[in-house]
mmCIF file of C-alpha atoms in Angstrom:
data_model
loop_
_atom_site.group_PDB
_atom_site.id
_atom_site.type_symbol
_atom_site.label_atom_id
_atom_site.label_comp_id
_atom_site.label_asym_id
_atom_site.label_seq_id
_atom_site.Cartn_x
_atom_site.Cartn_y
_atom_site.Cartn_z
ATOM 1 C CA UNK C 185 -11.408 2.864 32.351
ATOM 2 C CA UNK C 186 -8.364 1.303 34.106
ATOM 3 C CA UNK C 187 -5.107 2.484 33.721
ATOM 4 C CA UNK C 188 -1.953 0.171 33.345
ATOM 5 C CA UNK C 189 1.546 1.660 34.155
ATOM 6 C CA UNK C 190 5.000 0.197 32.819
ATOM 7 C CA UNK C 191 7.892 0.406 35.465
ATOM 8 C CA UNK C 192 11.548 -1.239 34.567
ATOM 9 C CA UNK C 193 12.461 -3.518 32.241
ATOM 10 C CA UNK C 194 14.663 -5.692 34.657
ATOM 11 C CA UNK C 195 16.717 -8.918 34.695
ATOM 12 C CA UNK C 196 18.184 -10.769 37.684
ATOM 13 C CA UNK C 197 20.972 -11.908 35.464
ATOM 14 C CA UNK C 198 22.239 -8.550 34.695
ATOM 15 C CA UNK C 199 22.141 -4.921 36.660
ATOM 16 C CA UNK C 200 21.438 -2.823 33.713
ATOM 17 C CA UNK C 201 17.391 -2.118 34.182
ATOM 18 C CA UNK C 202 15.876 -0.190 30.725
ATOM 19 C CA UNK C 203 12.790 1.845 30.577
ATOM 20 C CA UNK C 204 9.711 0.069 28.691
ATOM 21 C CA UNK C 205 9.894 2.740 25.807
ATOM 22 C CA UNK C 206 13.521 1.997 25.518
ATOM 23 C CA UNK C 207 12.010 -0.966 23.866
ATOM 24 C CA UNK C 208 11.846 -1.285 20.143
ATOM 25 C CA UNK C 209 7.565 -1.070 20.093
ATOM 26 C CA UNK C 210 4.742 1.053 20.098
ATOM 27 C CA UNK C 211 5.029 4.592 21.190
ATOM 28 C CA UNK C 212 4.594 5.978 24.387
ATOM 29 C CA UNK C 213 0.898 7.610 24.389
ATOM 30 C CA UNK C 214 -0.102 10.992 25.223
ATOM 31 C CA UNK C 215 -1.786 11.624 28.606
ATOM 32 C CA UNK C 216 -4.763 13.204 29.093
ATOM 33 C CA UNK C 217 -4.908 15.515 31.901
ATOM 34 C CA UNK C 218 -7.545 13.122 33.958
ATOM 35 C CA UNK C 219 -5.013 10.506 33.324
ATOM 36 C CA UNK C 220 -1.801 12.522 34.561
ATOM 37 C CA UNK C 221 -3.800 13.028 37.619
ATOM 38 C CA UNK C 222 -4.142 9.519 38.619
ATOM 39 C CA UNK C 223 -0.881 8.479 37.693
ATOM 40 C CA UNK C 224 0.349 6.769 40.878
ATOM 41 C CA UNK C 225 2.907 8.362 43.119
ATOM 42 C CA UNK C 226 5.866 6.580 44.092
ATOM 43 C CA UNK C 227 7.950 6.508 47.364
ATOM 44 C CA UNK C 228 10.794 8.009 47.600
ATOM 45 C CA UNK C 229 13.319 5.094 47.929
ATOM 46 C CA UNK C 230 11.687 4.530 44.480
ATOM 47 C CA UNK C 231 12.307 7.435 43.077
ATOM 48 C CA UNK C 232 15.784 7.575 43.933
ATOM 49 C CA UNK C 233 16.352 4.103 42.757
ATOM 50 C CA UNK C 234 15.148 5.537 38.951
ATOM 51 C CA UNK C 235 11.604 3.816 38.983
ATOM 52 C CA UNK C 236 9.267 6.158 36.923
ATOM 53 C CA UNK C 237 6.163 4.501 35.884
ATOM 54 C CA UNK C 238 5.099 5.443 32.437
ATOM 55 C CA UNK C 239 1.219 4.912 30.999
ATOM 56 C CA UNK C 240 1.529 1.863 28.938
ATOM 57 C CA UNK C 241 -0.407 1.716 25.631
ATOM 58 C CA UNK C 242 -3.454 -0.518 26.534
ATOM 59 C CA UNK C 243 -6.927 0.566 26.701
ATOM 60 C CA UNK C 244 -9.213 -1.562 29.370
ATOM 61 C CA UNK C 245 -12.453 -0.998 30.882
ATOM 62 C CA UNK C 246 -13.863 -2.185 33.739
ATOM 63 C CA UNK C 247 -16.033 -5.623 33.451
ATOM 64 C CA UNK C 248 -15.898 -5.556 29.422
ATOM 65 C CA UNK C 249 -14.218 -7.917 27.289
ATOM 66 C CA UNK C 250 -11.996 -6.876 24.994
ATOM 67 C CA UNK C 251 -10.977 -9.176 21.741
ATOM 68 C CA UNK C 252 -7.277 -9.335 19.980
ATOM 69 C CA UNK C 253 -6.828 -5.635 19.167
ATOM 70 C CA UNK C 254 -3.217 -4.396 17.195
ATOM 71 C CA UNK C 255 -1.741 -1.448 19.021
ATOM 72 C CA UNK C 256 1.153 -1.198 16.571
ATOM 73 C CA UNK C 257 3.383 -2.946 13.817
ATOM 74 C CA UNK C 258 6.973 -2.363 14.213
ATOM 75 C CA UNK C 259 9.820 -3.081 11.686
ATOM 76 C CA UNK C 260 12.996 -3.897 13.583
ATOM 77 C CA UNK C 261 16.164 -2.993 11.817
ATOM 78 C CA UNK C 262 19.162 -5.520 11.921
ATOM 79 C CA UNK C 263 20.694 -3.730 15.438
ATOM 80 C CA UNK C 264 17.149 -4.061 16.812
ATOM 81 C CA UNK C 265 16.823 -7.825 16.439
ATOM 82 C CA UNK C 266 20.379 -8.061 17.493
ATOM 83 C CA UNK C 267 19.418 -5.923 21.053
ATOM 84 C CA UNK C 268 16.028 -7.869 21.487
ATOM 85 C CA UNK C 269 17.805 -11.184 21.235
ATOM 86 C CA UNK C 270 20.643 -10.228 23.635
ATOM 87 C CA UNK C 271 17.520 -8.761 25.525
ATOM 88 C CA UNK C 272 15.899 -12.436 25.416
ATOM 89 C CA UNK C 273 18.767 -14.736 26.531
ATOM 90 C CA UNK C 274 19.614 -12.516 29.460
ATOM 91 C CA UNK C 275 16.000 -12.857 30.704
ATOM 92 C CA UNK C 276 14.415 -9.706 30.661
ATOM 93 C CA UNK C 277 10.955 -9.310 32.083
ATOM 94 C CA UNK C 278 8.508 -6.309 31.987
ATOM 95 C CA UNK C 279 6.935 -5.070 34.866
ATOM 96 C CA UNK C 280 3.412 -3.612 34.564
ATOM 97 C CA UNK C 281 1.295 -2.320 37.436
ATOM 98 C CA UNK C 282 -2.687 -2.183 37.745
ATOM 99 C CA UNK C 283 -3.913 -0.234 40.972
ATOM 100 C CA UNK C 284 -0.830 -0.590 42.313
ATOM 101 C CA UNK C 285 -1.140 -4.233 41.866
ATOM 102 C CA UNK C 286 2.443 -5.822 39.868
ATOM 103 C CA UNK C 287 1.298 -8.071 36.539
ATOM 104 C CA UNK C 288 2.035 -11.734 37.135
ATOM 105 C CA UNK C 289 2.463 -14.626 35.048
ATOM 106 C CA UNK C 290 1.139 -18.154 36.535
ATOM 107 C CA UNK C 291 0.847 -21.077 35.668
ATOM 108 C CA UNK C 292 -1.619 -23.086 37.411
ATOM 109 C CA UNK C 293 -0.119 -26.734 36.280
ATOM 110 C CA UNK C 294 3.185 -25.850 38.221
ATOM 111 C CA UNK C 295 1.333 -23.947 41.363
ATOM 112 C CA UNK C 296 3.662 -20.749 40.790
ATOM 113 C CA UNK C 297 3.264 -17.546 39.700
ATOM 114 C CA UNK C 298 6.414 -14.761 38.776
ATOM 115 C CA UNK C 299 6.315 -10.772 38.709
ATOM 116 C CA UNK C 300 6.342 -9.693 35.125
ATOM 117 C CA UNK C 301 6.818 -11.265 32.185
ATOM 118 C CA UNK C 302 9.485 -12.403 29.676
ATOM 119 C CA UNK C 303 10.306 -10.090 26.295
ATOM 120 C CA UNK C 304 10.536 -13.725 24.441
ATOM 121 C CA UNK C 305 11.786 -17.113 25.037
ATOM 122 C CA UNK C 306 14.553 -19.268 23.268
ATOM 123 C CA UNK C 307 14.145 -22.651 22.307
ATOM 124 C CA UNK C 308 15.998 -25.389 24.389
ATOM 125 C CA UNK C 309 18.876 -26.907 21.823
ATOM 126 C CA UNK C 310 17.807 -30.365 20.928
ATOM 127 C CA UNK C 311 20.198 -32.842 21.717
ATOM 128 C CA UNK C 312 22.056 -34.505 18.629
ATOM 129 C CA UNK C 313 21.280 -31.654 16.650
ATOM 130 C CA UNK C 314 23.757 -28.835 15.660
ATOM 131 C CA UNK C 315 22.816 -25.009 15.173
ATOM 132 C CA UNK C 316 25.017 -22.711 12.668
ATOM 133 C CA UNK C 317 26.382 -19.713 14.427
ATOM 134 C CA UNK C 318 24.029 -17.583 12.328
ATOM 135 C CA UNK C 319 20.961 -19.544 12.671
ATOM 136 C CA UNK C 320 18.657 -16.871 14.502
ATOM 137 C CA UNK C 321 15.772 -19.391 14.643
ATOM 138 C CA UNK C 322 15.828 -20.139 18.132
ATOM 139 C CA UNK C 323 14.944 -16.921 19.628
ATOM 140 C CA UNK C 324 11.213 -15.653 19.401
ATOM 141 C CA UNK C 325 9.711 -12.288 20.597
ATOM 142 C CA UNK C 326 6.119 -12.162 22.411
ATOM 143 C CA UNK C 327 3.796 -10.125 20.438
ATOM 144 C CA UNK C 328 0.633 -10.762 22.211
ATOM 145 C CA UNK C 329 -0.749 -10.528 25.755
ATOM 146 C CA UNK C 330 -3.552 -11.738 27.054
ATOM 147 C CA UNK C 331 -4.821 -9.958 30.284
ATOM 148 C CA UNK C 332 -6.972 -11.356 32.724
ATOM 149 C CA UNK C 333 -8.247 -9.041 35.603
ATOM 150 C CA UNK C 334 -9.961 -10.473 38.484
ATOM 151 C CA UNK C 335 -12.129 -7.915 40.386
ATOM 152 C CA UNK C 336 -14.408 -8.360 43.883
ATOM 153 C CA UNK C 337 -17.881 -6.204 43.633
ATOM 154 C CA UNK C 338 -19.951 -5.954 46.764
ATOM 155 C CA UNK C 339 -22.649 -3.183 46.457
ATOM 156 C CA UNK C 340 -23.459 -3.522 50.049
ATOM 157 C CA UNK C 341 -20.279 -2.765 51.323
ATOM 158 C CA UNK C 342 -18.740 -0.133 48.752
ATOM 159 C CA UNK C 343 -19.547 1.514 45.105
ATOM 160 C CA UNK C 344 -17.416 0.369 42.347
ATOM 161 C CA UNK C 345 -15.361 -2.375 42.331
ATOM 162 C CA UNK C 346 -12.144 -3.616 43.743
ATOM 163 C CA UNK C 347 -9.256 -4.966 41.584
ATOM 164 C CA UNK C 348 -7.905 -8.394 43.354
ATOM 165 C CA UNK C 349 -5.557 -9.576 40.365
ATOM 166 C CA UNK C 350 -3.750 -8.684 37.357
ATOM 167 C CA UNK C 351 -2.369 -11.445 35.362
ATOM 168 C CA UNK C 352 -0.931 -11.791 31.905
ATOM 169 C CA UNK C 353 -0.315 -14.865 29.500
ATOM 170 C CA UNK C 354 2.318 -13.494 26.985
ATOM 171 C CA UNK C 355 2.304 -15.862 23.843
ATOM 172 C CA UNK C 356 4.147 -15.417 20.462
ATOM 173 C CA UNK C 357 1.441 -15.573 17.313
ATOM 174 C CA UNK C 358 3.069 -15.552 13.496
ATOM 175 C CA UNK C 359 1.379 -13.317 11.558
ATOM 176 C CA UNK C 360 0.579 -13.146 7.573
ATOM 177 C CA UNK C 361 0.928 -9.730 6.118
ATOM 178 C CA UNK C 362 1.315 -9.406 2.530
ATOM 179 C CA UNK C 363 3.916 -7.021 2.635
ATOM 180 C CA UNK C 364 5.230 -7.776 6.226
ATOM 181 C CA UNK C 365 8.777 -9.453 6.569
ATOM 182 C CA UNK C 366 10.238 -11.419 8.927
ATOM 183 C CA UNK C 367 11.685 -8.350 10.999
ATOM 184 C CA UNK C 368 8.205 -6.901 11.442
ATOM 185 C CA UNK C 369 6.960 -7.116 15.113
ATOM 186 C CA UNK C 370 2.888 -6.859 15.554
ATOM 187 C CA UNK C 371 1.886 -6.519 19.193
ATOM 188 C CA UNK C 372 -1.121 -6.712 20.052
ATOM 189 C CA UNK C 373 -3.203 -7.168 23.657
#
């Protein structure tokens, strides 16, 4: 099993970071004793800045493809929806780590990679169209994460594998649910 840890949720537009589990979403999983023992240690500077790695709710195993798996379904109230909208507009990004590697969001088309992934996205305004002040249809939350973990394996030089990359591709997918209101959030990976 490989363990993913969540760091702070940060923005370059504002100086206020949040813990991963401050966001409305899945509850923090219980840590097994073996996972606690393997929890990554941070240096003194990271601790003084308030960085405390928390176990992320993703269960991944070495050399196993995993289909889309629902982690949790959360119903958001109006206050939580407004807060998520503000976080998306302020371009907050979730920072995850795996084996001390930060998660990267890559674009091969544009040849770039950035640390972390955004909570969601805001549609750009269309020229000539005006939106009412109460129209909230221009902001979307990413509710699916597609992880790609690259590794190197050489049985002649070392046992096991060495993780060489940790990428994420966030997407927003509409779910049809018999009783799922518009303000429910299905989180999956």
